[in-house]
Coordinates of C-alpha atoms in Angstrom, one line a residue:
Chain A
X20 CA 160.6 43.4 25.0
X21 CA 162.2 47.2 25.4
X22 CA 159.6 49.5 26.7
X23 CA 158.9 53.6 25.8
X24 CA 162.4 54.9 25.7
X25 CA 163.5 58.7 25.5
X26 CA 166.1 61.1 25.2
X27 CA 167.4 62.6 26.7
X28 CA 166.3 62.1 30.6
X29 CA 167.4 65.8 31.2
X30 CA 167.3 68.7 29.5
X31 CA 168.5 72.0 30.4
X32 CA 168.6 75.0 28.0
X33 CA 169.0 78.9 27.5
X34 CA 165.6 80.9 26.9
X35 CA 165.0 81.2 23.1
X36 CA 167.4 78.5 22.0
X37 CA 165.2 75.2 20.3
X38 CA 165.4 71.9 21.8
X39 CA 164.3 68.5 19.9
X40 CA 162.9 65.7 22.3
X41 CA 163.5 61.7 21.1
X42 CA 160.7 58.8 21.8
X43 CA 161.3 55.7 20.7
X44 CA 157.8 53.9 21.0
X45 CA 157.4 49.8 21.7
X46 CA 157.8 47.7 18.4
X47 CA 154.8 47.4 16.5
X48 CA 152.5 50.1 18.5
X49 CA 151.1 51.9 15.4
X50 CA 150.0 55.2 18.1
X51 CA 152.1 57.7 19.5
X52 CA 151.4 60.0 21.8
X53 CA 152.9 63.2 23.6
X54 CA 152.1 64.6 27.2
X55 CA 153.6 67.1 29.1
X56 CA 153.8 67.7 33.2
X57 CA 154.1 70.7 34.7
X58 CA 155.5 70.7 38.2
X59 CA 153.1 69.2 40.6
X60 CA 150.4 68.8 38.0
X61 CA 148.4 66.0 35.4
X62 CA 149.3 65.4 32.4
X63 CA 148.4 67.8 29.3
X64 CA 147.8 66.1 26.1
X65 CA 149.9 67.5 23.4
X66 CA 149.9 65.4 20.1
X67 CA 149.1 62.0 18.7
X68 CA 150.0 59.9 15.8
X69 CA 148.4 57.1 14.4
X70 CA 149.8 55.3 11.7
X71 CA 149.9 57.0 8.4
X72 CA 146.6 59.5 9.6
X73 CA 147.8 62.8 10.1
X74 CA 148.3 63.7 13.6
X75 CA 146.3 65.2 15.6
X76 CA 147.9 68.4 17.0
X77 CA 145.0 70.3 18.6
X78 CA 146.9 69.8 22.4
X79 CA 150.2 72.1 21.1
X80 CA 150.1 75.3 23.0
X81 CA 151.9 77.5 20.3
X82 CA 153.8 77.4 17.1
X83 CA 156.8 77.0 18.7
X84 CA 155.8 73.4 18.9
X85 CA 155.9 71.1 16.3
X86 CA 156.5 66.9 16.1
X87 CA 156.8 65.0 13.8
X88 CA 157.3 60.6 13.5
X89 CA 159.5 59.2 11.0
X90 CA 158.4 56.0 9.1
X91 CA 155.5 55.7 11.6
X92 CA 158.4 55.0 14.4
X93 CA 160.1 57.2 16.5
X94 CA 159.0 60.6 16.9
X95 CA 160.8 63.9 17.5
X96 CA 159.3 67.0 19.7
X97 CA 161.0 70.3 18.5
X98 CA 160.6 73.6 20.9
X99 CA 162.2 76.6 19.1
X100 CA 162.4 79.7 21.0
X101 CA 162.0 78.2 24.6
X102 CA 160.6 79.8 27.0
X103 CA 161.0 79.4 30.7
X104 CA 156.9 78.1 30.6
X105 CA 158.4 75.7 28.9
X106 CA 159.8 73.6 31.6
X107 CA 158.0 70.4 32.6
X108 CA 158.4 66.9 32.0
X109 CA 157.6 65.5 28.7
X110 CA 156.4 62.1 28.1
X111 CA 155.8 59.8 25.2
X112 CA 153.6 56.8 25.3
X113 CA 152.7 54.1 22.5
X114 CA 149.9 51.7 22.5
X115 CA 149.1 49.2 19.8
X116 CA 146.7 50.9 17.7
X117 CA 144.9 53.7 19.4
X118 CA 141.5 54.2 18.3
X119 CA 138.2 52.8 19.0
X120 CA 137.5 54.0 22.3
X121 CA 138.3 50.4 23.7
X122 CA 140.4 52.1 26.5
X123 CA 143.3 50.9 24.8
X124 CA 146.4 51.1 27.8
X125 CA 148.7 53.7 27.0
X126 CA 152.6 52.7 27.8
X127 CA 154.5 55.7 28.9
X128 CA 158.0 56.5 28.7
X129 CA 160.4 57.8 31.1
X130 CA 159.9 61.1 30.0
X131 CA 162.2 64.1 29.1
X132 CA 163.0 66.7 32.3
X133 CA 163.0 70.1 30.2
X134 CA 164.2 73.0 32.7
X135 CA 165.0 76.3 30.5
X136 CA 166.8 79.1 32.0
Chain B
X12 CA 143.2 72.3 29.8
X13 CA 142.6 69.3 32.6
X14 CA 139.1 67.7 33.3
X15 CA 139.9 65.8 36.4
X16 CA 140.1 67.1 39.8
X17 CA 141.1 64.6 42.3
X18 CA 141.0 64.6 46.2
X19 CA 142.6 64.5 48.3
X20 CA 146.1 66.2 46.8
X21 CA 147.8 64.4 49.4
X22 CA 147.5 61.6 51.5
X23 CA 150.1 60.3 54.5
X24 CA 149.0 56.9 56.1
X25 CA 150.2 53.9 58.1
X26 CA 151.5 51.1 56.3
X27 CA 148.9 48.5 56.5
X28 CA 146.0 50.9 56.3
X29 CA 143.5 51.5 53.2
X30 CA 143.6 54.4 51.0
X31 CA 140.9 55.7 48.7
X32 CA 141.5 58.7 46.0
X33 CA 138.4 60.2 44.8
X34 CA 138.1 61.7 40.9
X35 CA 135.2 63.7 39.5
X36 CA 135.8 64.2 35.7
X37 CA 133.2 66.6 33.6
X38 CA 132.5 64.8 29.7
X39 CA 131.0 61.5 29.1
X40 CA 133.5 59.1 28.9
X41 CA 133.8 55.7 27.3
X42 CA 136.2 54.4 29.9
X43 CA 138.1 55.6 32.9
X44 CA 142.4 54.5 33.9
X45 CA 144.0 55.0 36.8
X46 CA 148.0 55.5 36.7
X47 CA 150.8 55.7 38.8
X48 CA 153.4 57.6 38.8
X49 CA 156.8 57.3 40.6
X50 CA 159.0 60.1 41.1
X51 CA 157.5 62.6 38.9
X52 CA 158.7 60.2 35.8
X53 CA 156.9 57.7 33.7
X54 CA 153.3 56.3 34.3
X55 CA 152.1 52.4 34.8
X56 CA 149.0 51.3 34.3
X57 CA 146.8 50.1 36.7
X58 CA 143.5 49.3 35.8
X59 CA 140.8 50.7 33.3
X60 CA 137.0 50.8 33.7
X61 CA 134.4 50.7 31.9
X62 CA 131.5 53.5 31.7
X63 CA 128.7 50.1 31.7
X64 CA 131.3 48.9 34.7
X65 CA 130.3 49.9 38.3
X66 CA 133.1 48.5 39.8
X67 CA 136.4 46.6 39.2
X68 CA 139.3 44.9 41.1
X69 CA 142.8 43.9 40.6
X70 CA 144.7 42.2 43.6
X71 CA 144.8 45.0 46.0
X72 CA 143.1 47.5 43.8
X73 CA 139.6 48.3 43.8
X74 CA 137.9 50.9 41.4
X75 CA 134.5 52.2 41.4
X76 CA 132.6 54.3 38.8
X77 CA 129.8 56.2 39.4
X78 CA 128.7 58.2 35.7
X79 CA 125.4 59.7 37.0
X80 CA 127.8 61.7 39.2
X81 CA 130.8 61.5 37.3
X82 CA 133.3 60.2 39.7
X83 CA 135.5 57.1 40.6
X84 CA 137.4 56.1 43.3
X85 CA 140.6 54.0 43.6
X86 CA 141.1 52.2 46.7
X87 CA 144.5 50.2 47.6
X88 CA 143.8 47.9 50.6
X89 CA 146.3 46.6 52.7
X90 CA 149.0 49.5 52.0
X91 CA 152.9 48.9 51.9
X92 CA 155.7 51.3 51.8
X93 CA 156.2 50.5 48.0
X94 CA 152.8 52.2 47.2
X95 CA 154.2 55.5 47.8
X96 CA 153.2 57.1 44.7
X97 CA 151.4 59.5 42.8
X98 CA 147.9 58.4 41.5
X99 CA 145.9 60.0 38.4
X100 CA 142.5 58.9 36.9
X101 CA 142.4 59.4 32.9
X102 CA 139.5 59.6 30.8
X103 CA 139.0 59.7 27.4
X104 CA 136.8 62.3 27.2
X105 CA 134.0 60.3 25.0
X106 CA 137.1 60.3 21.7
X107 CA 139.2 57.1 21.0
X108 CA 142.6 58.1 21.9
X109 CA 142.8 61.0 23.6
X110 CA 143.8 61.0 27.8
X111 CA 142.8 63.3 30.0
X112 CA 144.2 63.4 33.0
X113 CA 143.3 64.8 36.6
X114 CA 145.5 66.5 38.9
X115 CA 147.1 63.6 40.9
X116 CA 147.1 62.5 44.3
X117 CA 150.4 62.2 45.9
X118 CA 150.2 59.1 48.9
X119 CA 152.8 58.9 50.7
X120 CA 152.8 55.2 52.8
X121 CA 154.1 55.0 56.5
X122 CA 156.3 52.1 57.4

């Protein structure tokens, strides 16, 4: 079956215009997750949904950022106002159900390239 | 804000040849992943400890976990060109869902 997907690959935008980032999780993974990768470095943990539960937001670095998933499927990652800090990688991953602390594997999209100028 | 700290950053070595990334993480944990990463895009899993595990393999991969010091190791024996990758440990941090990452080691493979 299709994996993570998202759009687009690239992104490049004007300082203080909003972008909105697409994931499309794998069929019937109830979790969602969003990361983002600055240059050179890990991943930071932005946000996570879980079914119908809200979502846990606590890794969003402003109010700038918000997400949100429609009909516990795909999920959208709005950044108004960019700023040029604002350019990393952003990646969405999906696993089944994402709880328990059974180390549950994570499957990671392609990611989104986000470069503002 | 990252817990992991991996080392070394980078590592160049002949194909053929072992190679063993080192990550110390800082909370308790319930489990430990490793990932790659090609090209700066999406990540694949590789293999997932245990905190009751000392030690796990997968084909060419062996991981070791050591919580009294709060460190693995991933070691990929027998090296080809194709492992050229970046490598990142991930904890969960003691929660259910929640990755965190370490900084990444880029290895670079020699043909």
């Amino acid at each position: 079956g299709a994996g993570v997907s998202q759009s687009p690959s690239n992104k490049v935008t004007e300082k203080g215009k909003d972008v909105e980032l697409r994931c499309d999780p794998i069929s019937g993974h109830t979790a969602l997750y969003w990361y983002r990768q600055s240059l050179g470095q890990g991943l930071e943990f932005l946000i996570y949904f879980q079914g119908n539960s809200a979502p846990d937001k606590s890794g969003l670095p402003s109010d700038r950022f918000s997400a949100e998933r429609t009909g516990g499927s795909v999920s959208t990652l709005t950044i108004q106002r960019t700023q040029q800090e604002d350019s990393a990688v952003y990646l969405c991953a999906s696993s089944l159900v994402g709880a328990s602390g059974s180390g549950e594997t994570q499957y990671f999209g392609p990611g989104t390239r986000l470069l503002v100028l | 804000s990252q817990q992991g700290e991996e080392d070394p950053q980078a590592l160049s070595i002949q194909e053929g040849e072992n190679a063993t990334m080192n990550c110390s993480y800082k909370t308790s944990i319930n489990n430990l992943q490793w990932y790659r990463q090609n090209s700066g895009r999406g990540l694949v899993h590789l293999i997932l400890i245990r905190s009751n595990e000392r030690e796990k393999h997968s084909g060419r991969l062996r991981v070791t976990l050591d919580t009294s010091k709060k460190s693995s190791s991933l070691l990929i024996t027998a090296s080809r060109a194709a492992d050229t990758a970046s490598y990142f440990c991930a904890t969960d941090g003691g929660s259910s869902y929640k990755l965190i990452f370490g900084s990444g080691t880029r290895l670079l493979v020699r043909p």
